[in-house]
Amino acid sequence: MECDKGSGKFESKNHSECPENISHVCRLQSGFELLDAGVFNDSKMLEIEKGAKELSIPIIRANRKLIASVNGGLHNPSHLVFNPEWSHEKTQLTSKTFNYPSVSGVQRPKSEEDIAFMSILELGHLIKTKQITSEELVGIFLKRLKRYNPVLESVVTFTEELAYKQAKEADQLLAKGVYLGPLHGIPYGLKDIIADIIAVPKYKTTWGSKSFKDQVLEIEAWVYKRLKYAGAVLVAKLVTGSLAYDDIWFGGRTRNPWNIEEYSTGSSAGPAACTSAGMVPFAIGSETAGSITYPAARCGVTALRPTFGTVGRTGVLSLSDSLDKLGPFCRSAADCTIVLDAIRGKDPDDISSRDINLLDPFSVDITKLTVGYIDDAEMEVVHVLQSKGVNMIPFKLNYTVESAQGILNFTMDVDMLAHFDEWQRSGLDDEYEAQDQWPLELRRARVIPAVDYIQAQRARGKLIQEVRASFKVDAFVGNATDWERVCIGNLVGMPVIVVPTGFKKILDPPSNDTRRRTTITTGIYAPPEHDHIALALAMAFQSVTDHHKQRPPIDDLGPNDSVPNPRAKGHTSFDIEA
């Protein structure tokens, strides 16, 4: 449909439409042109109008009522961050402050499978005592990555040449008597996208999207530099959902190793699936709104969403400058602590990153802590911590802001659109892998007024103050994937560690003897800049339980239990040969 405003003539591509509809579309065109957003066709404009009426306007009105009913701006300031510092001096890498527990008497297992599921400290001990080389470990994990990737669809790029080069350097340093610490020679994987995408020179950084699947960024991400400095060895770039949205990417959809008919969820899909399946000892993912917590919970791994600003994001694709966070996916809370120690600290090119003075999680006296548990907490965690001397009390996080989910959506979507303005204007969003995801949300974001974006940030500030006032405990235990709590946690910037707590039967099992399972997890939340408390409590729980040590049945699904065949989507069929 076209509207010639100069002549007053209307040209409709559908001549059956009534004049009222033609006039309505022309008014929409005029409004979009006022926003310099005349790039949308008629159907997209009507779609945006529908979304604005049903979703955006209720959020706008709720925020106005909450914080914009009094003039003068004397209360509820915006929590947008501005840093006027001009200095670009490079920050020196800080020395580690955590005292890692000693490991002794660990012997190299005969089975590569057993090696693949060892902890970072155990693998580090094998390397330090020269029972295994980093090159051998790289070979073991690359073999597993190539073996299981056809069915899990969790790897974008194998960085094999780089991995062997870094492993050889690690082995040579050790031969000279130089040991860099527990990550020396340890293989790992990096998420290949957004608020989470890690850029490594000479290898593609695809952001999971067909629009960028051939992209090579000549930049080293800060987190990659930190891990390289610690001696870790990059073996693969792992799947992120397209532009960091869910688990669908240009090569397929990443599966959950515990139930391969199920998908991994969340944009850190590859890090979660690969860590769960023993394809890497650890991986780095990211979260803007649930991209660490959801896939970690689905795939049954331990993962930390740290305090906002703990880990620098230079070289990492951004969804939202005030929400994006990087964090580790690991076998255990102890492993998460080790990785966090390596990657935390001030990034000189990320103005939101900080040197946060975390205490040593390995030295926290948990008997001096008061920890709350809310009504959806896994009670095994409560009882175990109580048995270890923690003061456990019922708890509820109180706040009056009703639009937390809307505030997060406004913040994330508008920020994301600012980073992908040209992508939308040029029509590349039409190529996106799932049209009901980013394309739909970012079109709605185009018509959110600037004033109402700022009002959302003011409402966010009020929420932060209310949560701070309500947080009367040292930490609390509760569901890690409750959507309201995910929104609150990310808006406030608080850390949470996802902890596996058991398993239950899957719904509609393919056979009675299937070994597939649904994982059960919980979250341990701490106030911002108190990640050490959440880590210490998770380590205490895992010290007397073994849920985090269980292995998914990817090689042993059970008799009469079929394996999905990706061949129908153009992939190689699943081959369980070593």
CSV table of N, CA, C and O in Angstrom, one decimal, residues 203-318:
chain,number,residue,atom,x,y,z
A,203,TYR,N,39.7,-16.3,13.8
A,203,TYR,CA,38.5,-17.2,13.8
A,203,TYR,C,37.2,-16.4,13.8
A,203,TYR,O,37.1,-15.3,14.3
A,204,LYS,N,36.3,-17.1,13.1
A,204,LYS,CA,35.0,-16.4,12.9
A,204,LYS,C,34.3,-16.1,14.3
A,204,LYS,O,34.3,-16.9,15.2
A,205,THR,N,33.7,-15.0,14.4
A,205,THR,CA,32.8,-14.6,15.5
A,205,THR,C,31.4,-14.4,14.9
A,205,THR,O,31.2,-13.3,14.4
A,206,THR,N,30.6,-15.3,15.0
A,206,THR,CA,29.3,-15.3,14.1
A,206,THR,C,28.1,-14.7,14.8
A,206,THR,O,27.2,-14.4,14.1
A,207,TRP,N,28.2,-14.5,16.1
A,207,TRP,CA,27.0,-14.1,16.9
A,207,TRP,C,25.8,-15.0,16.7
A,207,TRP,O,24.7,-14.6,16.9
A,208,GLY,N,26.0,-16.2,16.1
A,208,GLY,CA,25.0,-17.2,15.9
A,208,GLY,C,24.0,-16.8,14.8
A,208,GLY,O,23.0,-17.6,14.6
A,209,SER,N,24.3,-15.8,14.1
A,209,SER,CA,23.3,-15.3,13.1
A,209,SER,C,23.8,-15.5,11.7
A,209,SER,O,25.0,-15.2,11.4
A,210,LYS,N,23.0,-15.8,10.7
A,210,LYS,CA,23.4,-16.0,9.4
A,210,LYS,C,23.8,-14.6,8.8
A,210,LYS,O,24.6,-14.6,7.8
A,211,SER,N,23.4,-13.5,9.3
A,211,SER,CA,23.8,-12.2,8.9
A,211,SER,C,25.3,-12.0,9.1
A,211,SER,O,25.9,-11.2,8.4
A,212,PHE,N,25.8,-12.7,10.1
A,212,PHE,CA,27.2,-12.5,10.5
A,212,PHE,C,28.1,-13.8,10.5
A,212,PHE,O,29.1,-13.8,11.2
A,213,LYS,N,27.6,-14.8,9.9
A,213,LYS,CA,28.2,-16.1,10.0
A,213,LYS,C,29.6,-16.2,9.4
A,213,LYS,O,30.4,-17.1,9.7
A,214,ASP,N,30.0,-15.2,8.6
A,214,ASP,CA,31.3,-15.2,8.0
A,214,ASP,C,32.2,-14.1,8.6
A,214,ASP,O,33.3,-13.8,8.1
A,215,GLN,N,31.7,-13.5,9.7
A,215,GLN,CA,32.4,-12.3,10.3
A,215,GLN,C,33.7,-12.8,11.0
A,215,GLN,O,33.7,-13.7,11.8
A,216,VAL,N,34.8,-12.0,10.7
A,216,VAL,CA,36.0,-12.2,11.5
A,216,VAL,C,36.4,-10.9,12.1
A,216,VAL,O,36.5,-9.9,11.4
A,217,LEU,N,36.5,-10.8,13.4
A,217,LEU,CA,36.8,-9.6,14.1
A,217,LEU,C,38.3,-9.6,14.6
A,217,LEU,O,38.7,-10.5,15.3
A,218,GLU,N,39.0,-8.6,14.1
A,218,GLU,CA,40.4,-8.5,14.5
A,218,GLU,C,40.6,-7.8,15.8
A,218,GLU,O,41.1,-6.7,15.9
A,219,ILE,N,40.1,-8.4,16.9
A,219,ILE,CA,40.2,-7.9,18.2
A,219,ILE,C,40.2,-9.0,19.2
A,219,ILE,O,39.6,-10.1,19.0
A,220,GLU,N,40.9,-8.9,20.3
A,220,GLU,CA,41.0,-9.8,21.3
A,220,GLU,C,40.1,-9.4,22.5
A,220,GLU,O,40.3,-8.3,23.0
A,221,ALA,N,39.1,-10.2,22.8
A,221,ALA,CA,38.3,-9.8,24.0
A,221,ALA,C,39.1,-9.8,25.2
A,221,ALA,O,40.0,-10.6,25.4
A,222,TRP,N,38.7,-8.9,26.2
A,222,TRP,CA,39.5,-8.8,27.4
A,222,TRP,C,39.4,-10.1,28.2
A,222,TRP,O,40.4,-10.5,28.8
A,223,VAL,N,38.3,-10.8,28.2
A,223,VAL,CA,38.2,-12.0,29.0
A,223,VAL,C,39.1,-13.1,28.4
A,223,VAL,O,39.7,-13.9,29.1
A,224,TYR,N,39.2,-13.1,27.0
A,224,TYR,CA,40.1,-14.0,26.4
A,224,TYR,C,41.6,-13.7,26.8
A,224,TYR,O,42.4,-14.6,27.0
A,225,LYS,N,41.9,-12.4,26.8
A,225,LYS,CA,43.3,-12.1,27.3
A,225,LYS,C,43.6,-12.6,28.7
A,225,LYS,O,44.6,-13.1,29.0
A,226,ARG,N,42.6,-12.4,29.6
A,226,ARG,CA,42.8,-12.8,31.0
A,226,ARG,C,43.0,-14.3,31.1
A,226,ARG,O,43.8,-14.8,31.8
A,227,LEU,N,42.2,-15.1,30.3
A,227,LEU,CA,42.4,-16.5,30.3
A,227,LEU,C,43.7,-17.0,29.7
A,227,LEU,O,44.3,-17.9,30.2
A,228,LYS,N,44.1,-16.3,28.6
A,228,LYS,CA,45.4,-16.6,28.0
A,228,LYS,C,46.5,-16.3,29.0
A,228,LYS,O,47.5,-17.1,29.1
A,229,TYR,N,46.4,-15.2,29.7
A,229,TYR,CA,47.4,-14.9,30.7
A,229,TYR,C,47.5,-15.9,31.8
A,229,TYR,O,48.5,-16.2,32.4
A,230,ALA,N,46.3,-16.5,32.1
A,230,ALA,CA,46.3,-17.6,33.2
A,230,ALA,C,46.7,-18.9,32.7
A,230,ALA,O,46.8,-19.9,33.4
A,231,GLY,N,47.0,-19.0,31.3
A,231,GLY,CA,47.5,-20.3,30.8
A,231,GLY,C,46.4,-21.2,30.2
A,231,GLY,O,46.7,-22.3,29.8
A,232,ALA,N,45.1,-20.8,30.2
A,232,ALA,CA,44.1,-21.6,29.7
A,232,ALA,C,44.2,-21.7,28.1
A,232,ALA,O,44.7,-20.8,27.5
A,233,VAL,N,43.6,-22.7,27.6
A,233,VAL,CA,43.8,-23.1,26.2
A,233,VAL,C,42.4,-23.1,25.5
A,233,VAL,O,41.5,-23.9,25.8
A,234,LEU,N,42.2,-22.3,24.5
A,234,LEU,CA,40.9,-22.2,23.8
A,234,LEU,C,40.8,-23.3,22.8
A,234,LEU,O,41.6,-23.4,21.8
A,235,VAL,N,39.8,-24.2,22.9
A,235,VAL,CA,39.6,-25.3,22.0
A,235,VAL,C,38.4,-25.1,21.0
A,235,VAL,O,38.4,-25.7,20.0
A,236,ALA,N,37.5,-24.2,21.4
A,236,ALA,CA,36.3,-24.1,20.5
A,236,ALA,C,35.5,-22.8,20.8
A,236,ALA,O,35.5,-22.3,21.9
A,237,LYS,N,34.9,-22.3,19.8
A,237,LYS,CA,33.9,-21.2,19.9
A,237,LYS,C,32.5,-21.9,20.0
A,237,LYS,O,32.2,-22.7,19.0
A,238,LEU,N,31.8,-21.7,21.0
A,238,LEU,CA,30.5,-22.5,21.3
A,238,LEU,C,29.3,-21.7,20.9
A,238,LEU,O,29.3,-20.4,20.9
A,239,VAL,N,28.2,-22.4,20.6
A,239,VAL,CA,27.0,-21.8,20.1
A,239,VAL,C,26.4,-20.8,21.0
A,239,VAL,O,26.3,-21.0,22.2
A,240,THR,N,26.0,-19.7,20.4
A,240,THR,CA,25.1,-18.8,21.0
A,240,THR,C,23.8,-18.7,20.2
A,240,THR,O,23.9,-18.8,19.0
A,241,GLY,N,22.7,-18.5,20.8
A,241,GLY,CA,21.5,-18.3,20.1
A,241,GLY,C,21.7,-17.1,19.2
A,241,GLY,O,22.4,-16.2,19.5
A,242,SER,N,21.0,-17.0,18.1
A,242,SER,CA,21.2,-15.9,17.1
A,242,SER,C,21.1,-14.6,17.8
A,242,SER,O,20.0,-14.2,18.4
A,243,LEU,N,22.2,-13.8,17.7
A,243,LEU,CA,22.2,-12.5,18.3
A,243,LEU,C,21.8,-12.6,19.8
A,243,LEU,O,21.1,-11.7,20.3
A,244,ALA,N,22.2,-13.6,20.4
A,244,ALA,CA,22.1,-13.9,21.9
A,244,ALA,C,20.6,-14.0,22.3
A,244,ALA,O,20.2,-13.5,23.3
A,245,TYR,N,19.8,-14.7,21.5
A,245,TYR,CA,18.4,-14.9,21.8
A,245,TYR,C,18.1,-16.4,21.8
A,245,TYR,O,18.1,-16.9,20.7
A,246,ASP,N,17.9,-17.0,22.9
A,246,ASP,CA,17.5,-18.4,23.0
A,246,ASP,C,18.5,-19.3,22.4
A,246,ASP,O,19.7,-19.0,22.4
A,247,ASP,N,18.1,-20.5,21.9
A,247,ASP,CA,19.1,-21.5,21.5
A,247,ASP,C,19.1,-21.8,20.0
A,247,ASP,O,19.7,-22.7,19.5
A,248,ILE,N,18.3,-21.0,19.2
A,248,ILE,CA,18.3,-21.2,17.8
A,248,ILE,C,19.4,-20.4,17.1
A,248,ILE,O,19.5,-19.2,17.4
A,249,TRP,N,20.2,-21.0,16.2
A,249,TRP,CA,21.3,-20.3,15.5
A,249,TRP,C,21.3,-20.7,14.1
A,249,TRP,O,20.5,-21.6,13.7
A,250,PHE,N,22.2,-20.2,13.3
A,250,PHE,CA,22.1,-20.4,11.9
A,250,PHE,C,22.4,-21.9,11.5
A,250,PHE,O,22.1,-22.3,10.4
A,251,GLY,N,23.1,-22.6,12.4
A,251,GLY,CA,23.4,-24.0,12.1
A,251,GLY,C,22.4,-25.0,12.7
A,251,GLY,O,22.6,-26.2,12.5
A,252,GLY,N,21.4,-24.6,13.4
A,252,GLY,CA,20.5,-25.5,14.0
A,252,GLY,C,19.9,-25.1,15.3
A,252,GLY,O,19.7,-23.9,15.5
A,253,ARG,N,19.8,-26.0,16.2
A,253,ARG,CA,19.3,-25.7,17.6
A,253,ARG,C,20.0,-26.6,18.6
A,253,ARG,O,19.9,-27.8,18.4
A,254,THR,N,20.6,-26.0,19.6
A,254,THR,CA,21.4,-26.8,20.5
A,254,THR,C,20.6,-27.6,21.5
A,254,THR,O,19.6,-27.1,22.0
A,255,ARG,N,21.0,-28.8,21.7
A,255,ARG,CA,20.3,-29.8,22.5
A,255,ARG,C,20.8,-29.9,23.9
A,255,ARG,O,22.0,-29.6,24.2
A,256,ASN,N,20.0,-30.4,24.8
A,256,ASN,CA,20.3,-30.7,26.2
A,256,ASN,C,20.9,-32.1,26.3
A,256,ASN,O,20.2,-33.1,26.0
A,257,PRO,N,22.1,-32.2,26.8
A,257,PRO,CA,22.7,-33.6,26.9
A,257,PRO,C,22.0,-34.5,27.8
A,257,PRO,O,22.0,-35.8,27.6
A,258,TRP,N,21.2,-34.0,28.8
A,258,TRP,CA,20.5,-34.9,29.7
A,258,TRP,C,19.2,-35.4,29.1
A,258,TRP,O,18.7,-36.4,29.5
A,259,ASN,N,18.7,-34.7,28.0
A,259,ASN,CA,17.5,-35.2,27.3
A,259,ASN,C,17.6,-34.6,25.9
A,259,ASN,O,17.2,-33.5,25.7
A,260,ILE,N,18.2,-35.4,25.0
A,260,ILE,CA,18.5,-34.9,23.7
A,260,ILE,C,17.4,-34.6,22.8
A,260,ILE,O,17.5,-34.1,21.7
A,261,GLU,N,16.1,-34.9,23.2
A,261,GLU,CA,15.0,-34.5,22.5
A,261,GLU,C,14.6,-33.1,22.9
A,261,GLU,O,13.6,-32.5,22.3
A,262,GLU,N,15.3,-32.5,23.9
A,262,GLU,CA,14.9,-31.2,24.4
A,262,GLU,C,16.1,-30.2,24.1
A,262,GLU,O,17.2,-30.6,23.9
A,263,TYR,N,15.7,-29.0,24.0
A,263,TYR,CA,16.7,-28.0,23.6
A,263,TYR,C,17.3,-27.3,24.9
A,263,TYR,O,16.7,-27.3,26.0
A,264,SER,N,18.4,-26.6,24.7
A,264,SER,CA,19.2,-26.2,25.9
A,264,SER,C,18.7,-24.9,26.5
A,264,SER,O,19.0,-24.5,27.6
A,265,THR,N,17.9,-24.1,25.7
A,265,THR,CA,17.4,-22.8,26.0
A,265,THR,C,18.5,-21.8,26.2
A,265,THR,O,19.7,-22.2,26.4
A,266,GLY,N,18.2,-20.5,26.2
A,266,GLY,CA,19.1,-19.5,26.6
A,266,GLY,C,20.2,-19.3,25.5
A,266,GLY,O,20.6,-20.2,24.8
A,267,SER,N,20.7,-18.1,25.4
A,267,SER,CA,21.7,-17.9,24.4
A,267,SER,C,23.1,-18.5,24.7
A,267,SER,O,23.9,-18.7,23.8
A,268,SER,N,23.4,-18.8,25.9
A,268,SER,CA,24.6,-19.5,26.3
A,268,SER,C,24.4,-21.0,26.1
A,268,SER,O,24.8,-21.8,27.0
A,269,ALA,N,23.8,-21.3,25.0
A,269,ALA,CA,23.4,-22.7,24.8
A,269,ALA,C,24.6,-23.6,24.7
A,269,ALA,O,24.7,-24.7,25.3
A,270,GLY,N,25.6,-23.2,23.9
A,270,GLY,CA,26.8,-24.0,23.7
A,270,GLY,C,27.6,-24.2,24.9
A,270,GLY,O,28.0,-25.4,25.2
A,271,PRO,N,27.9,-23.2,25.6
A,271,PRO,CA,28.7,-23.3,26.9
A,271,PRO,C,28.0,-24.3,27.9
A,271,PRO,O,28.7,-25.1,28.5
A,272,ALA,N,26.7,-24.2,28.0
A,272,ALA,CA,26.0,-25.1,28.9
A,272,ALA,C,26.0,-26.5,28.5
A,272,ALA,O,26.4,-27.5,29.2
A,273,ALA,N,25.7,-26.8,27.2
A,273,ALA,CA,25.6,-28.2,26.7
A,273,ALA,C,27.0,-28.8,26.7
A,273,ALA,O,27.2,-30.0,27.1
A,274,CYS,N,28.0,-28.1,26.3
A,274,CYS,CA,29.4,-28.6,26.2
A,274,CYS,C,30.0,-28.9,27.5
A,274,CYS,O,30.6,-30.0,27.7
A,275,THR,N,29.7,-28.1,28.5
A,275,THR,CA,30.2,-28.3,29.8
A,275,THR,C,29.5,-29.5,30.4
A,275,THR,O,30.1,-30.4,31.1
A,276,SER,N,28.2,-29.6,30.2
A,276,SER,CA,27.4,-30.7,30.8
A,276,SER,C,27.9,-32.1,30.2
A,276,SER,O,28.0,-33.0,30.9
A,277,ALA,N,28.2,-32.1,28.9
A,277,ALA,CA,28.6,-33.3,28.2
A,277,ALA,C,30.0,-33.7,28.4
A,277,ALA,O,30.5,-34.7,27.8
A,278,GLY,N,30.8,-32.9,29.2
A,278,GLY,CA,32.2,-33.2,29.3
A,278,GLY,C,33.0,-33.0,28.0
A,278,GLY,O,34.0,-33.6,27.8
A,279,MET,N,32.6,-32.0,27.2
A,279,MET,CA,33.3,-31.7,26.0
A,279,MET,C,34.3,-30.6,26.3
A,279,MET,O,35.2,-30.4,25.5
A,280,VAL,N,34.2,-29.8,27.3
A,280,VAL,CA,35.1,-28.9,27.8
A,280,VAL,C,35.1,-28.9,29.4
A,280,VAL,O,34.0,-29.1,29.9
A,281,PRO,N,36.2,-28.6,30.0
A,281,PRO,CA,36.2,-28.5,31.5
A,281,PRO,C,35.4,-27.3,32.0
A,281,PRO,O,34.8,-27.4,33.1
A,282,PHE,N,35.4,-26.2,31.2
A,282,PHE,CA,34.6,-25.0,31.6
A,282,PHE,C,34.4,-24.2,30.3
A,282,PHE,O,35.1,-24.4,29.3
A,283,ALA,N,33.5,-23.3,30.4
A,283,ALA,CA,33.3,-22.4,29.3
A,283,ALA,C,32.8,-21.0,29.8
A,283,ALA,O,32.4,-20.9,31.0
A,284,ILE,N,33.0,-20.0,29.0
A,284,ILE,CA,32.5,-18.7,29.3
A,284,ILE,C,31.2,-18.3,28.5
A,284,ILE,O,31.2,-18.5,27.3
A,285,GLY,N,30.2,-18.0,29.3
A,285,GLY,CA,29.0,-17.5,28.7
A,285,GLY,C,28.6,-16.1,29.1
A,285,GLY,O,29.5,-15.4,29.6
A,286,SER,N,27.4,-15.7,28.8
A,286,SER,CA,27.0,-14.3,29.1
A,286,SER,C,25.5,-14.3,29.4
A,286,SER,O,24.8,-15.2,29.0
A,287,GLU,N,25.2,-13.2,30.1
A,287,GLU,CA,23.7,-13.1,30.4
A,287,GLU,C,23.4,-11.6,30.4
A,287,GLU,O,24.1,-10.7,30.9
A,288,THR,N,22.3,-11.3,29.7
A,288,THR,CA,21.6,-10.0,29.7
A,288,THR,C,20.3,-10.2,30.5
A,288,THR,O,20.0,-9.4,31.4
A,289,ALA,N,19.6,-11.3,30.2
A,289,ALA,CA,18.4,-11.6,30.9
A,289,ALA,C,18.1,-13.1,30.8
A,289,ALA,O,17.3,-13.6,30.0
A,290,GLY,N,18.8,-13.9,31.6
A,290,GLY,CA,18.6,-15.3,31.7
A,290,GLY,C,19.5,-16.2,30.9
A,290,GLY,O,19.3,-17.5,30.9
A,291,SER,N,20.5,-15.7,30.2
A,291,SER,CA,21.2,-16.5,29.2
A,291,SER,C,22.3,-17.3,29.9
A,291,SER,O,23.0,-18.2,29.3
A,292,ILE,N,22.6,-17.1,31.2
A,292,ILE,CA,23.4,-18.0,32.0
A,292,ILE,C,22.5,-18.9,32.8
A,292,ILE,O,22.7,-20.2,32.8
A,293,THR,N,21.6,-18.4,33.5
A,293,THR,CA,20.8,-19.1,34.4
A,293,THR,C,19.9,-20.2,33.8
A,293,THR,O,19.8,-21.3,34.2
A,294,TYR,N,19.3,-19.9,32.7
A,294,TYR,CA,18.4,-20.8,32.0
A,294,TYR,C,19.1,-22.0,31.4
A,294,TYR,O,18.7,-23.2,31.7
A,295,PRO,N,20.1,-21.8,30.6
A,295,PRO,CA,20.8,-23.0,30.0
A,295,PRO,C,21.5,-23.8,31.1
A,295,PRO,O,21.6,-25.1,31.0
A,296,ALA,N,22.1,-23.2,32.1
A,296,ALA,CA,22.8,-23.9,33.2
A,296,ALA,C,21.8,-24.8,33.9
A,296,ALA,O,22.1,-26.0,34.2
A,297,ALA,N,20.6,-24.3,34.2
A,297,ALA,CA,19.5,-25.1,34.9
A,297,ALA,C,19.1,-26.2,34.0
A,297,ALA,O,18.9,-27.3,34.4
A,298,ARG,N,18.9,-25.9,32.7
A,298,ARG,CA,18.4,-27.0,31.8
A,298,ARG,C,19.4,-28.1,31.6
A,298,ARG,O,19.0,-29.3,31.6
A,299,CYS,N,20.6,-27.7,31.5
A,299,CYS,CA,21.7,-28.8,31.2
A,299,CYS,C,22.3,-29.3,32.5
A,299,CYS,O,23.2,-30.1,32.4
A,300,GLY,N,21.9,-28.8,33.7
A,300,GLY,CA,22.4,-29.3,34.9
A,300,GLY,C,23.9,-29.1,35.2
A,300,GLY,O,24.6,-30.0,35.7
A,301,VAL,N,24.3,-27.9,35.0
A,301,VAL,CA,25.7,-27.5,35.3
A,301,VAL,C,25.7,-26.4,36.3
A,301,VAL,O,24.7,-25.7,36.5
A,302,THR,N,26.9,-26.2,37.0
A,302,THR,CA,27.0,-25.1,37.9
A,302,THR,C,27.5,-23.9,37.2
A,302,THR,O,28.5,-24.0,36.4
A,303,ALA,N,26.9,-22.8,37.3
A,303,ALA,CA,27.3,-21.6,36.6
A,303,ALA,C,27.0,-20.3,37.4
A,303,ALA,O,26.1,-20.3,38.2
A,304,LEU,N,27.9,-19.3,37.2
A,304,LEU,CA,27.8,-18.1,38.0
A,304,LEU,C,27.5,-16.9,37.1
A,304,LEU,O,28.1,-16.7,36.1
A,305,ARG,N,26.4,-16.2,37.4
A,305,ARG,CA,26.1,-14.9,36.9
A,305,ARG,C,26.7,-13.9,37.9
A,305,ARG,O,26.1,-13.7,39.0
A,306,PRO,N,27.8,-13.3,37.6
A,306,PRO,CA,28.5,-12.5,38.7
A,306,PRO,C,27.8,-11.1,38.8
A,306,PRO,O,27.0,-10.7,38.0
A,307,THR,N,28.3,-10.4,39.8
A,307,THR,CA,27.8,-9.0,39.9
A,307,THR,C,28.2,-8.2,38.7
A,307,THR,O,29.2,-8.4,38.1
A,308,PHE,N,27.2,-7.4,38.3
A,308,PHE,CA,27.5,-6.5,37.1
A,308,PHE,C,28.7,-5.7,37.2
A,308,PHE,O,29.0,-5.1,38.3
A,309,GLY,N,29.6,-5.7,36.2
A,309,GLY,CA,30.8,-5.0,36.3
A,309,GLY,C,32.0,-5.8,36.7
A,309,GLY,O,33.2,-5.3,36.7
A,310,THR,N,31.8,-7.0,37.2
A,310,THR,CA,32.9,-7.8,37.7
A,310,THR,C,33.9,-8.2,36.6
A,310,THR,O,35.1,-8.3,36.8
A,311,VAL,N,33.4,-8.5,35.4
A,311,VAL,CA,34.2,-9.0,34.3
A,311,VAL,C,34.1,-8.0,33.1
A,311,VAL,O,33.0,-7.7,32.7
A,312,GLY,N,35.2,-7.6,32.6
A,312,GLY,CA,35.2,-6.7,31.5
A,312,GLY,C,34.7,-7.2,30.2
A,312,GLY,O,34.8,-8.4,29.9
A,313,ARG,N,34.1,-6.4,29.4
A,313,ARG,CA,33.4,-6.8,28.2
A,313,ARG,C,34.0,-6.3,26.9
A,313,ARG,O,33.3,-6.5,25.8
A,314,THR,N,35.1,-5.8,26.9
A,314,THR,CA,35.7,-5.3,25.6
A,314,THR,C,35.9,-6.5,24.7
A,314,THR,O,36.3,-7.6,25.1
A,315,GLY,N,35.5,-6.4,23.4
A,315,GLY,CA,35.5,-7.4,22.4
A,315,GLY,C,34.3,-8.3,22.5
A,315,GLY,O,34.2,-9.4,21.8
A,316,VAL,N,33.3,-8.0,23.3
A,316,VAL,CA,32.1,-8.8,23.5
A,316,VAL,C,30.9,-8.0,22.9
A,316,VAL,O,30.7,-6.8,23.3
A,317,LEU,N,30.2,-8.6,22.0
A,317,LEU,CA,29.0,-8.0,21.4
A,317,LEU,C,28.0,-7.6,22.5
A,317,LEU,O,27.8,-8.4,23.4
A,318,SER,N,27.5,-6.4,22.5
A,318,SER,CA,26.7,-5.9,23.5
A,318,SER,C,25.2,-5.9,23.1
A,318,SER,O,24.8,-5.4,22.1
